[in-house]
Tab-separated table of C-alpha atoms in Angstrom:
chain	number	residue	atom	x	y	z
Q	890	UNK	CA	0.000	0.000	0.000
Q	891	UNK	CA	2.878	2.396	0.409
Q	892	UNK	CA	3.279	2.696	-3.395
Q	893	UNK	CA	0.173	4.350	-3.917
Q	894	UNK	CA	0.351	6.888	-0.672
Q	895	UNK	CA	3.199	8.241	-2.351
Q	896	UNK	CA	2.048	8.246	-5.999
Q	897	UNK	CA	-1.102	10.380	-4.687
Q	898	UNK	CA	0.863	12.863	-2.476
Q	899	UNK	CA	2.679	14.772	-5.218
Q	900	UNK	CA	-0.178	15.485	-7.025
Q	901	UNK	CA	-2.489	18.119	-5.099
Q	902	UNK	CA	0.252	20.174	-4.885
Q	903	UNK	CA	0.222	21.349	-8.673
Q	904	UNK	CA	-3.519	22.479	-9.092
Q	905	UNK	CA	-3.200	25.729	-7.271
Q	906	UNK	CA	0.404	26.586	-8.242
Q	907	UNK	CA	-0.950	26.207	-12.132
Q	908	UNK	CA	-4.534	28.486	-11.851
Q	909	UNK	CA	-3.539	31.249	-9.358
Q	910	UNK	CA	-1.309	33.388	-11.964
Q	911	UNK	CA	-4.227	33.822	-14.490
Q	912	UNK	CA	-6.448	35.170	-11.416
Q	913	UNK	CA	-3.731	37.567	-10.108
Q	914	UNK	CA	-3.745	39.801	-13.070
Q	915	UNK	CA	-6.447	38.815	-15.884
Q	916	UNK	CA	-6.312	42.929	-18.012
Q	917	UNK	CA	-3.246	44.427	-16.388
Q	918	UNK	CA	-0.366	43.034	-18.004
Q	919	UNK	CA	0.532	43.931	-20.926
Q	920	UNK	CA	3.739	43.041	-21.170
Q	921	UNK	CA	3.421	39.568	-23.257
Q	922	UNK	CA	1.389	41.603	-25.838
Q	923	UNK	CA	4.589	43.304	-27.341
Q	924	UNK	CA	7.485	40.832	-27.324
Q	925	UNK	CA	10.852	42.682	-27.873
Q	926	UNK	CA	11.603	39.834	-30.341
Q	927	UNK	CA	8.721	41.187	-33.136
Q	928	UNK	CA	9.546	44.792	-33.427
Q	929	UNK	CA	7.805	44.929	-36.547
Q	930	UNK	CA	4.398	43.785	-35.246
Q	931	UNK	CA	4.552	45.456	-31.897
Q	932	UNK	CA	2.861	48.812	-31.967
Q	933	UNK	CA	-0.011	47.675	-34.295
Q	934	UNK	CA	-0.676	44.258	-31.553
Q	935	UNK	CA	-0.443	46.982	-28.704
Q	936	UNK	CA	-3.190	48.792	-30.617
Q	937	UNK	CA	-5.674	46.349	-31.558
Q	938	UNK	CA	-5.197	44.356	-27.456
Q	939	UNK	CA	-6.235	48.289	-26.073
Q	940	UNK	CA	-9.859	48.722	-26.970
Q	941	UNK	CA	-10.797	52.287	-25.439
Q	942	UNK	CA	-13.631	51.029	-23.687
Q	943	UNK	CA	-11.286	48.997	-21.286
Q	944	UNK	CA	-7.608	51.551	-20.848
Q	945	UNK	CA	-8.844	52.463	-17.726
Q	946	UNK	CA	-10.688	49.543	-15.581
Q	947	UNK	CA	-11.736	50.613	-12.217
Q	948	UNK	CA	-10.439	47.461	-10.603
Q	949	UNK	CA	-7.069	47.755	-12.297
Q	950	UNK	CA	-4.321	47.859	-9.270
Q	951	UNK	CA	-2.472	50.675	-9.149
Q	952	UNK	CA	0.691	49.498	-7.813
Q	953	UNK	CA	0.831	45.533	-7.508
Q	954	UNK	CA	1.369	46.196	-12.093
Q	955	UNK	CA	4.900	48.542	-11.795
Q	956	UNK	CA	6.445	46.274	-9.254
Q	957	UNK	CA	5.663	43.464	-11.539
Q	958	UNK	CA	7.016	45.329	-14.918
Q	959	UNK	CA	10.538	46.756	-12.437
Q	960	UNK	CA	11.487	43.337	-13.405
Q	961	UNK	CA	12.192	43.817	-16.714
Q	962	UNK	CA	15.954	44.515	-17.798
Q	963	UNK	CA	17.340	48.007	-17.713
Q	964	UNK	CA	18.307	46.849	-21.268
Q	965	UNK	CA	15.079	45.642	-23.169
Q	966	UNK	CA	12.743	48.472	-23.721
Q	967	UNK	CA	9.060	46.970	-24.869
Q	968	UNK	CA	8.295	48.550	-28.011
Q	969	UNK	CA	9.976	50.133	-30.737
Q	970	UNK	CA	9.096	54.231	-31.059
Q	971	UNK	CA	8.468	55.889	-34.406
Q	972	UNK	CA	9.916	59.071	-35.495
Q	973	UNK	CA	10.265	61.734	-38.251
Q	974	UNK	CA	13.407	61.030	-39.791
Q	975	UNK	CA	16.442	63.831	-37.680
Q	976	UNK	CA	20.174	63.446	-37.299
Q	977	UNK	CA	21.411	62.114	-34.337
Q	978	UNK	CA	22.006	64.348	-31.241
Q	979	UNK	CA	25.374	66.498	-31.097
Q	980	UNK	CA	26.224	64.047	-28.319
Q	981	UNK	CA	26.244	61.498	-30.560
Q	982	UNK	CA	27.346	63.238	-33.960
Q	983	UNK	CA	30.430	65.358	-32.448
Q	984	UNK	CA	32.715	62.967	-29.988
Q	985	UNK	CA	34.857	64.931	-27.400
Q	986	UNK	CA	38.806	63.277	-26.995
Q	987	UNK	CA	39.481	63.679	-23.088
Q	988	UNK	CA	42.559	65.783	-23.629
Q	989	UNK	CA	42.296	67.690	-20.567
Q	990	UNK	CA	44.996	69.739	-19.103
Q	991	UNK	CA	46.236	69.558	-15.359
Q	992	UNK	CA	47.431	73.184	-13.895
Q	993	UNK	CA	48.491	73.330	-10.310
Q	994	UNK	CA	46.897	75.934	-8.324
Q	995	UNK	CA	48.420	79.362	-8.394
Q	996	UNK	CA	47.545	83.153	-7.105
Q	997	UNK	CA	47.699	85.500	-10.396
Q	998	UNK	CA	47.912	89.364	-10.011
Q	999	UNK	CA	45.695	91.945	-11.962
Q	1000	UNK	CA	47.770	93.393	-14.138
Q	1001	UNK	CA	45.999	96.925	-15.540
Q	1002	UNK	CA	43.918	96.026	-18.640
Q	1003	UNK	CA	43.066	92.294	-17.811
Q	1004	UNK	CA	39.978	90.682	-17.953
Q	1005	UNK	CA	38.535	87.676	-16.235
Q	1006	UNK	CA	38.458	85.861	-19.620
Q	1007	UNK	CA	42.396	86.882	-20.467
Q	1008	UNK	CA	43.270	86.016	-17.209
Q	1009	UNK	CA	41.941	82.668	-17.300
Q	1010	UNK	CA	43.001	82.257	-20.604
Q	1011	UNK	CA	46.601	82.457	-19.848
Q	1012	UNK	CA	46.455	80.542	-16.396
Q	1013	UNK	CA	44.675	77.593	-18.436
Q	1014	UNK	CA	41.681	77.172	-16.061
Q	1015	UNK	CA	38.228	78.163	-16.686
Q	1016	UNK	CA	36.701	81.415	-16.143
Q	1017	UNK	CA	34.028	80.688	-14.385
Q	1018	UNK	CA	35.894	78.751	-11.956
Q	1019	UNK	CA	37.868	81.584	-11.173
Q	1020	UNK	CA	35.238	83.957	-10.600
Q	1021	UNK	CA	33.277	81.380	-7.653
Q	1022	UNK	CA	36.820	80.947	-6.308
Q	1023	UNK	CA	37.271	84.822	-5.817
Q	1024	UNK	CA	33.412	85.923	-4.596
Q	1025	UNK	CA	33.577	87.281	-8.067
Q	1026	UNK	CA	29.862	88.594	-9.142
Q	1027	UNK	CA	28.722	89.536	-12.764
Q	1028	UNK	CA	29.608	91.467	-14.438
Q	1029	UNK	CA	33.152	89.980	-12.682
Q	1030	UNK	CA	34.543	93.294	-12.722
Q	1031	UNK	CA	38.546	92.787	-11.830
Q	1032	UNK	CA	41.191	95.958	-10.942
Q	1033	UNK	CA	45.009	96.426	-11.177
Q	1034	UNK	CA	46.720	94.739	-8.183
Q	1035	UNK	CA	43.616	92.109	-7.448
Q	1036	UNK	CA	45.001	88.579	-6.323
Q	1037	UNK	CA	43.143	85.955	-7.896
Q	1038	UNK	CA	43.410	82.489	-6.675
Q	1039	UNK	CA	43.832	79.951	-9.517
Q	1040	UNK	CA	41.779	76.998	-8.388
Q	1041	UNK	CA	43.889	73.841	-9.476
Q	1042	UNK	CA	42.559	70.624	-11.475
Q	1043	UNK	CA	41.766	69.146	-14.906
Q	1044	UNK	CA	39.796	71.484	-17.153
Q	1045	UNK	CA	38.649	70.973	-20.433
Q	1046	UNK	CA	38.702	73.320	-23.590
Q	1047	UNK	CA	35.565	73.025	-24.831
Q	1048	UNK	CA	35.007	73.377	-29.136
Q	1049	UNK	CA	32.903	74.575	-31.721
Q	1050	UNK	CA	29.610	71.726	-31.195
Q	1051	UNK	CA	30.711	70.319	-28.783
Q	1052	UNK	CA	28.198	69.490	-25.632
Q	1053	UNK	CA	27.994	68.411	-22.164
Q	1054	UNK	CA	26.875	65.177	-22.164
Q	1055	UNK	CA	29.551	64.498	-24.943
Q	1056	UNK	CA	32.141	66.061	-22.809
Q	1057	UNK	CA	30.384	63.590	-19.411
Q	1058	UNK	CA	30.448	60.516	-21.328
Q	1059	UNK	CA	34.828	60.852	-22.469
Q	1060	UNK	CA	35.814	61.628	-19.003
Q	1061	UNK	CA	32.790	59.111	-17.607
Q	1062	UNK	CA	32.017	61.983	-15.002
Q	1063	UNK	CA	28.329	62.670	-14.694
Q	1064	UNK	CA	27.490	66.282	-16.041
Q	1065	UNK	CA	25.279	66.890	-13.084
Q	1066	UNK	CA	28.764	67.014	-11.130
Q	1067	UNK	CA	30.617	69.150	-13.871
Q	1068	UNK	CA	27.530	71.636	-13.891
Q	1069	UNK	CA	28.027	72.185	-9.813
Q	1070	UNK	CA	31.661	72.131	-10.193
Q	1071	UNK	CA	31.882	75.035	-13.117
Q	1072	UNK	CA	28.715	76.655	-11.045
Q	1073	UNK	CA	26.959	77.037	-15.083
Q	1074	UNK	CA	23.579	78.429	-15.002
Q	1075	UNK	CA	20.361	79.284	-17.432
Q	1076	UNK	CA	20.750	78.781	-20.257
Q	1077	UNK	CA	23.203	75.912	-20.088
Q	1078	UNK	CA	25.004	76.837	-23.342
Q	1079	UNK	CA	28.532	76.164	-23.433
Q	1080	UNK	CA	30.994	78.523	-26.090
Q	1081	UNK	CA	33.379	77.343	-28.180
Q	1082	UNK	CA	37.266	78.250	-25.914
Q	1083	UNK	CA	35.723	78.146	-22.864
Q	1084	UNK	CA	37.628	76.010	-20.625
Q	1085	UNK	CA	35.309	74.235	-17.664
Q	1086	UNK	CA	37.108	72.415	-14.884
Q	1087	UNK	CA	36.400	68.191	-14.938
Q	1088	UNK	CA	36.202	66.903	-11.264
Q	1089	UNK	CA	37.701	63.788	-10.164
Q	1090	UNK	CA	36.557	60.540	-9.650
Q	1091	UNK	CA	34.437	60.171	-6.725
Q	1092	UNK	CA	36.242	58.679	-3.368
Q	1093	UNK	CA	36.671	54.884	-3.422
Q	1094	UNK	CA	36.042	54.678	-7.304
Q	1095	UNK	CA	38.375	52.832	-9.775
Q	1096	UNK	CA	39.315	55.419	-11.995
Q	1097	UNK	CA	38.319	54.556	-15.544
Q	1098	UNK	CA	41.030	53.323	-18.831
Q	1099	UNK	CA	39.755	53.023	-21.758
Q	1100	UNK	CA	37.228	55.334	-23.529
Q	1101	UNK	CA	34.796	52.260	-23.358
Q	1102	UNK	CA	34.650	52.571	-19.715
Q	1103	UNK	CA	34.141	55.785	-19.581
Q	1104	UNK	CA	31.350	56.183	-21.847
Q	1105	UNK	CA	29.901	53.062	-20.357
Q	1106	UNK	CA	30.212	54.912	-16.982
Q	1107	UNK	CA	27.695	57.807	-18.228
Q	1108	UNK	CA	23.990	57.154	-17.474
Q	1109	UNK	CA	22.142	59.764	-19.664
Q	1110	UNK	CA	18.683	62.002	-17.634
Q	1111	UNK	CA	16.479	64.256	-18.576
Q	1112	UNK	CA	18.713	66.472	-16.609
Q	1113	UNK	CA	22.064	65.959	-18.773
Q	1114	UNK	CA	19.311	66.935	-21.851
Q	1115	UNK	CA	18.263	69.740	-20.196
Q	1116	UNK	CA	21.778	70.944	-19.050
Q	1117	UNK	CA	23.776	69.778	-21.628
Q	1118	UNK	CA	22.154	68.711	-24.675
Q	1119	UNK	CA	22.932	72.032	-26.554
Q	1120	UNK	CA	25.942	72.081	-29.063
Q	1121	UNK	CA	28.742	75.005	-27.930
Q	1122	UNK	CA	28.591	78.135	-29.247
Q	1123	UNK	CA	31.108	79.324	-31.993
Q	1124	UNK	CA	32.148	82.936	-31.763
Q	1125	UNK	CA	30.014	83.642	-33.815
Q	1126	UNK	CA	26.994	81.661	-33.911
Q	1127	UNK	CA	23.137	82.807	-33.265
Q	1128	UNK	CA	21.438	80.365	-31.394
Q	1129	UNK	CA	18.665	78.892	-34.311
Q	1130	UNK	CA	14.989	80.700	-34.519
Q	1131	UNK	CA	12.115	78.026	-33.933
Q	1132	UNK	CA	10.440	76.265	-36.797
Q	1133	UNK	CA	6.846	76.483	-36.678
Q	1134	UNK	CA	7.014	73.079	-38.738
Q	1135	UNK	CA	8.444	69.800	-38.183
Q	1136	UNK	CA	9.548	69.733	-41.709
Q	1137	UNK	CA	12.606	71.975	-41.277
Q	1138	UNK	CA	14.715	69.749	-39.585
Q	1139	UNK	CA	17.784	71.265	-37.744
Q	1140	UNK	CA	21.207	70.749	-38.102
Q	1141	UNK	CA	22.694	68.367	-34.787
Q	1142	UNK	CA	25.030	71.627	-34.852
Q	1143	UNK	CA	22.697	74.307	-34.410
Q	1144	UNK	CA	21.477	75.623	-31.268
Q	1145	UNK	CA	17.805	75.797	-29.487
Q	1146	UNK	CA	16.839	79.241	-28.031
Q	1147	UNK	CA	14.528	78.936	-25.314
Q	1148	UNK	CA	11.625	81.402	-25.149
Q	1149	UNK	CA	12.271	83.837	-22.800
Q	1150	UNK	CA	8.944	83.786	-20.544
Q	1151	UNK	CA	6.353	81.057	-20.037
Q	1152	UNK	CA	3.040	82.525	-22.031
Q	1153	UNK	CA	-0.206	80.957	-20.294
Q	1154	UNK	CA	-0.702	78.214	-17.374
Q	1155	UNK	CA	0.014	74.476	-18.232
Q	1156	UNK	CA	-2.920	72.183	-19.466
Q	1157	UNK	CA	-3.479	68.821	-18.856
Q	1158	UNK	CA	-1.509	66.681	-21.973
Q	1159	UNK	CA	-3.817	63.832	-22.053
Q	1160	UNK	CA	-7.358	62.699	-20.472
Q	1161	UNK	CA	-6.646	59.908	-18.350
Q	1162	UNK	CA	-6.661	58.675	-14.584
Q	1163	UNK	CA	-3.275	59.141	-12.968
Q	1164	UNK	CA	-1.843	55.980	-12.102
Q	1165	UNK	CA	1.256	57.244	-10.303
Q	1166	UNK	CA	1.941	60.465	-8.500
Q	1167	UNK	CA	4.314	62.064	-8.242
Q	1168	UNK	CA	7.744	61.371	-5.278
Q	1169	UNK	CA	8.640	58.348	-3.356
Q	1170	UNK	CA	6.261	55.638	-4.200
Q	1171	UNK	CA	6.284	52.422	-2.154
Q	1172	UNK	CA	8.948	50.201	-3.483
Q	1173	UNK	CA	11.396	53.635	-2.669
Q	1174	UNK	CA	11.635	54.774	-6.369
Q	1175	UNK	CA	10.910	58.561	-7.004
Q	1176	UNK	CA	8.902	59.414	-9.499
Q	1177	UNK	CA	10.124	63.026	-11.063
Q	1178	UNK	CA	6.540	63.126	-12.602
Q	1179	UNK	CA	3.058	61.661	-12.847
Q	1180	UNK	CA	1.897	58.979	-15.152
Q	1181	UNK	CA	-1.433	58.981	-16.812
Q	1182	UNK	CA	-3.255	56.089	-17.769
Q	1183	UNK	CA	-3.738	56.325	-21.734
Q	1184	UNK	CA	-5.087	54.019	-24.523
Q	1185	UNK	CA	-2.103	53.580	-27.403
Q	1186	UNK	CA	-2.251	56.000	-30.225
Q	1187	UNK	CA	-4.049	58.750	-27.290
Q	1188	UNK	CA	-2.652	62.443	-28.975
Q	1189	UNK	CA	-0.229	63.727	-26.515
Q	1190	UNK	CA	-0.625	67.831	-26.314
Q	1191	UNK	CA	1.785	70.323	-25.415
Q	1192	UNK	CA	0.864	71.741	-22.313
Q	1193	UNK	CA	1.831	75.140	-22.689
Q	1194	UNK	CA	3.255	76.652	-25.549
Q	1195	UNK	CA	7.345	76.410	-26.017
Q	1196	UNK	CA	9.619	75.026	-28.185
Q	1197	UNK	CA	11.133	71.215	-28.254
Q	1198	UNK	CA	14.525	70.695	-26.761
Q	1199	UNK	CA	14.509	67.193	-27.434
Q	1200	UNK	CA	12.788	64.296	-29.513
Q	1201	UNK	CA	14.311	60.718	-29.616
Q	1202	UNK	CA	14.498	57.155	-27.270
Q	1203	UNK	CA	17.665	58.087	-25.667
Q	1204	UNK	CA	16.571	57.446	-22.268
Q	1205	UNK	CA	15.769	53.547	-22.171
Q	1206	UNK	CA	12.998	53.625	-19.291
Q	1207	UNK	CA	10.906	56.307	-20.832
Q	1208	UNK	CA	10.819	55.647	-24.412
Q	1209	UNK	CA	9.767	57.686	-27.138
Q	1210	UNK	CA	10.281	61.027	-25.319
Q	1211	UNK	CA	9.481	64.763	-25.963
Q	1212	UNK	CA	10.757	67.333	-23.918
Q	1213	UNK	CA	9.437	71.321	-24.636
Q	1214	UNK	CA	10.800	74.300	-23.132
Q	1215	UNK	CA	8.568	77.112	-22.288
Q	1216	UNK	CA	10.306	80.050	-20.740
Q	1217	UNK	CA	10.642	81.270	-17.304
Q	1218	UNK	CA	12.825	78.267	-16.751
Q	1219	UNK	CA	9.870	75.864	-16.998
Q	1220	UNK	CA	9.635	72.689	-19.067
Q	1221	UNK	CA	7.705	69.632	-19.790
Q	1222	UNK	CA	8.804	65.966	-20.400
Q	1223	UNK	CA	6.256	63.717	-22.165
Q	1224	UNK	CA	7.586	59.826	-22.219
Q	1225	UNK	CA	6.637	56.440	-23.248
Q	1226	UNK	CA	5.086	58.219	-26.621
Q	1227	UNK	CA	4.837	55.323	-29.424
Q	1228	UNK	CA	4.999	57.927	-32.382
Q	1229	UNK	CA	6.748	61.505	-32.106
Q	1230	UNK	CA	5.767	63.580	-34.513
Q	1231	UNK	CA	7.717	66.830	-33.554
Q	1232	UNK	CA	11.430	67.761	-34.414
Q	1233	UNK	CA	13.953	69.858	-32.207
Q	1234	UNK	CA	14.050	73.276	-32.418
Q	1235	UNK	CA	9.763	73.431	-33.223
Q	1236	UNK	CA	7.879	76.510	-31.987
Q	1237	UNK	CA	4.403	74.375	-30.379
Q	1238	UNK	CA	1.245	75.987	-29.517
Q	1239	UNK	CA	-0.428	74.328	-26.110
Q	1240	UNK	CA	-2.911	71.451	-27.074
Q	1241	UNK	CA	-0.846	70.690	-30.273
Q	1242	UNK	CA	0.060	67.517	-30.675
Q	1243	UNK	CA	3.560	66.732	-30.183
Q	1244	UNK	CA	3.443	62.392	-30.009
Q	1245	UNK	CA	0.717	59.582	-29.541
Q	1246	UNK	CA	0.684	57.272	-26.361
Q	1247	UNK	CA	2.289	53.908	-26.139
Q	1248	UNK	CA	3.539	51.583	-23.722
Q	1249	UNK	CA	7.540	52.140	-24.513
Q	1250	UNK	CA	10.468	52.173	-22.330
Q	1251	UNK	CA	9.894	50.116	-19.273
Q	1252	UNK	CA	5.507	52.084	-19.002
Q	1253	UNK	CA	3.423	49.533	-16.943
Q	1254	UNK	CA	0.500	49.774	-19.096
Q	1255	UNK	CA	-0.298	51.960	-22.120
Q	1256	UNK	CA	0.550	55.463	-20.127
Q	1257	UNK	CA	2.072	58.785	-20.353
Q	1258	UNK	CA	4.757	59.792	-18.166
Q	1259	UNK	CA	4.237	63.814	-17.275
Q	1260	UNK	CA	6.909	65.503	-15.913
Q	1261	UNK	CA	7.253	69.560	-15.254
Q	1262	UNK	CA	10.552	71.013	-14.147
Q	1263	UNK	CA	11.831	74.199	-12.726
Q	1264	UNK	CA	15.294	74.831	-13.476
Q	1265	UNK	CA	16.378	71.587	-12.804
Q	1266	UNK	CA	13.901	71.339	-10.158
Q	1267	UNK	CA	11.109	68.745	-11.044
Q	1268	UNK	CA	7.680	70.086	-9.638
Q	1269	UNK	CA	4.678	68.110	-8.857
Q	1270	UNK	CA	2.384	68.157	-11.753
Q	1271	UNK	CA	-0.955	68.493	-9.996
Q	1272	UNK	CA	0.177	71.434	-8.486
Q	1273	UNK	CA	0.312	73.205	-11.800
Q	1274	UNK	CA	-3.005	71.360	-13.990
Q	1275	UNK	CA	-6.001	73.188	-13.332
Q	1276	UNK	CA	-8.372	70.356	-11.295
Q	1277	UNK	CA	-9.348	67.251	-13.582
């Protein structure tokens, strides 16, 4: 008889462990609709497997889905994003070579006729670092007989198209750190001769060989984009004058000129129930913005008028991405988009369409990730969209 006890033991076991997956989440995964392996078929399955009448269940959980999707590698985004064909970014297009120079730290003295520019021109150190290092103030007035402390280190001469993030990624130093370290400010724009100081590696880090490394080392943000996305400044280039069409595609060169003052409150970019807020959700991730539930092919709107800074996929968790500038140091970041239909350097009016929803990047369900920033401050969304 023992035979049969133990035949019949191992079987009970498996009934439960087969049917309680398919009860845990029957709508809210959408993940297996758009394999990474079919990226021709992907947007149109997403579409058809979204009817409108179901993007936004009632009984859909709001959080159990993202800690579910976190899962999925840093390195597989779900769905391919379709753009207007554009050059590549100047990050991309213009390479920097890490030929930095090392000056030891020195005092200089004024002589009459000098300028902060000349005098950190022929110390080899950057300007600006010069002027924080000496309670200097614009419009950095110097006199005849001034000490000036030469604050030592590696800086880099910065040329014609060159940008920050290009200038991050060779030295595989994040451009947050070279922004504090220079002390650069509104409007981000770099000039060709300028020399900006490259801080070390931080304490306890290998420092980095091979250009590989390094590049490897840079994790790109929407704050690098925001900060450092802009080519450098010739001597003398104009920054570009917005198209008011996304046929006149920009040079990777050229430069975007941010309006000067934010025209009219923000709108909301999509109808939708917000399935995320904005901060420190549970699992300890901070969310810089809100996401918006949103069926695929939803128009995404510009939520205030502006002009776009950036269009692309360059950051892997968001996806298509569209980021607008508005003046007054405000701008919006619309991600996960499926289509952009937008190019940098276009003037947008608020409610124009700048992309249509998806579910790309790492999005936990056909969404829209909202974000608004001050400077590089990002600000909660709903306390800037009039009430839904």
């Amino acid at each position: 008889m023992e035979p049969p006890m133990r035949a019949a033991e191992p079987v009970a076991p498996p009934a439960p462990v087969v049917t309680a997956p398919p009860q845990a989440s029957p709508v809210t995964r959408p993940a297996p609709v758009t394999p990474v392996s079919r990226p021709g078929s992907a947007r149109p399955a997403i579409r058809r497997s979204v009817p409108v009448t179901t993007a936004r269940p009632a009984r859909r959980p709001p959080v159990a889905a993202p800690v579910v999707q976190r899962s999925v590698p840093v390195s597989t985004p779900t769905a391919p994003v379709s753009s207007p064909p554009a050059p590549r970014p100047s990050w991309e297009v213009r390479p920097v070579a890490p030929d930095a120079r090392e000056i030891a730290e020195s005092v200089y003295v004024v002589k009459p006729g000098d300028t902060l520019r000349a005098v950190a021109d022929r110390a080899g150190a950057g300007s600006e670092v010069i002027a924080r290092a000496n309670g200097l103030t614009p419009p950095f007035m110097i006199r005849a007989g001034q000490r000036l402390t030469i604050f030592g280190g590696r800086y880099h001469l910065v040329r014609s198209g060159e940008s920050g993030i290009a200038i991050a990624r060779a030295y595989g130093v994040s451009w947050s750190r070279i922004v504090d370290a220079n002390a650069l400010s509104e409007p981000y724009v770099l000039r060709a001769g300028q020399r900006i100081l490259i801080p070390g590696t931080a304490p306890g880090a290998t420092p980095l060989s091979s250009a590989a490394e390094r590049a490897a080392a840079f994790k790109l943000d929407v704050d690098d984009i925001l900060t450092g996305g802009e080519p450098a400044l010739a001597s003398n280039q104009e920054p570009a004058k917005p198209s008011a069409t996304p046929r006149r595609v920009l040079p990777p060169t050229a430069v975007v000129a941010a309006p000067a003052r934010l025209r009219s409150g923000f709108a909301w970019p999509v109808d939708g129930r917000v399935v995320k807020r904005f901060g420190a959700g549970s699992s300890g991730e901070r969310n810089d913005g809100i996401k918006i539930a949103a069926p695929v092919g939803t128009p995404i709107k510009a939520a205030a008028d502006g002009v776009v800074a950036y269009v692309g996929d360059g950051i892997a968790a968001l996806g298509g991405l569209v980021i607008v500038k508005h003046g007054d140091g405000w701008t919006s970041v619309y991600g996960h988009a499926s289509k952009l239909m937008v190019q940098r350097g276009q003037s947008v009016k608020r409610g124009q369409t700048l992309a249509l929803s998806g579910q790309t990047g790492f999005a936990d369900r056909p969404e829209l990730h909202f974000e608004l920033r001050r400077g590089r401050t990002p600000v909660d969304p709903l306390s800037q969209l009039p009430r839904p």
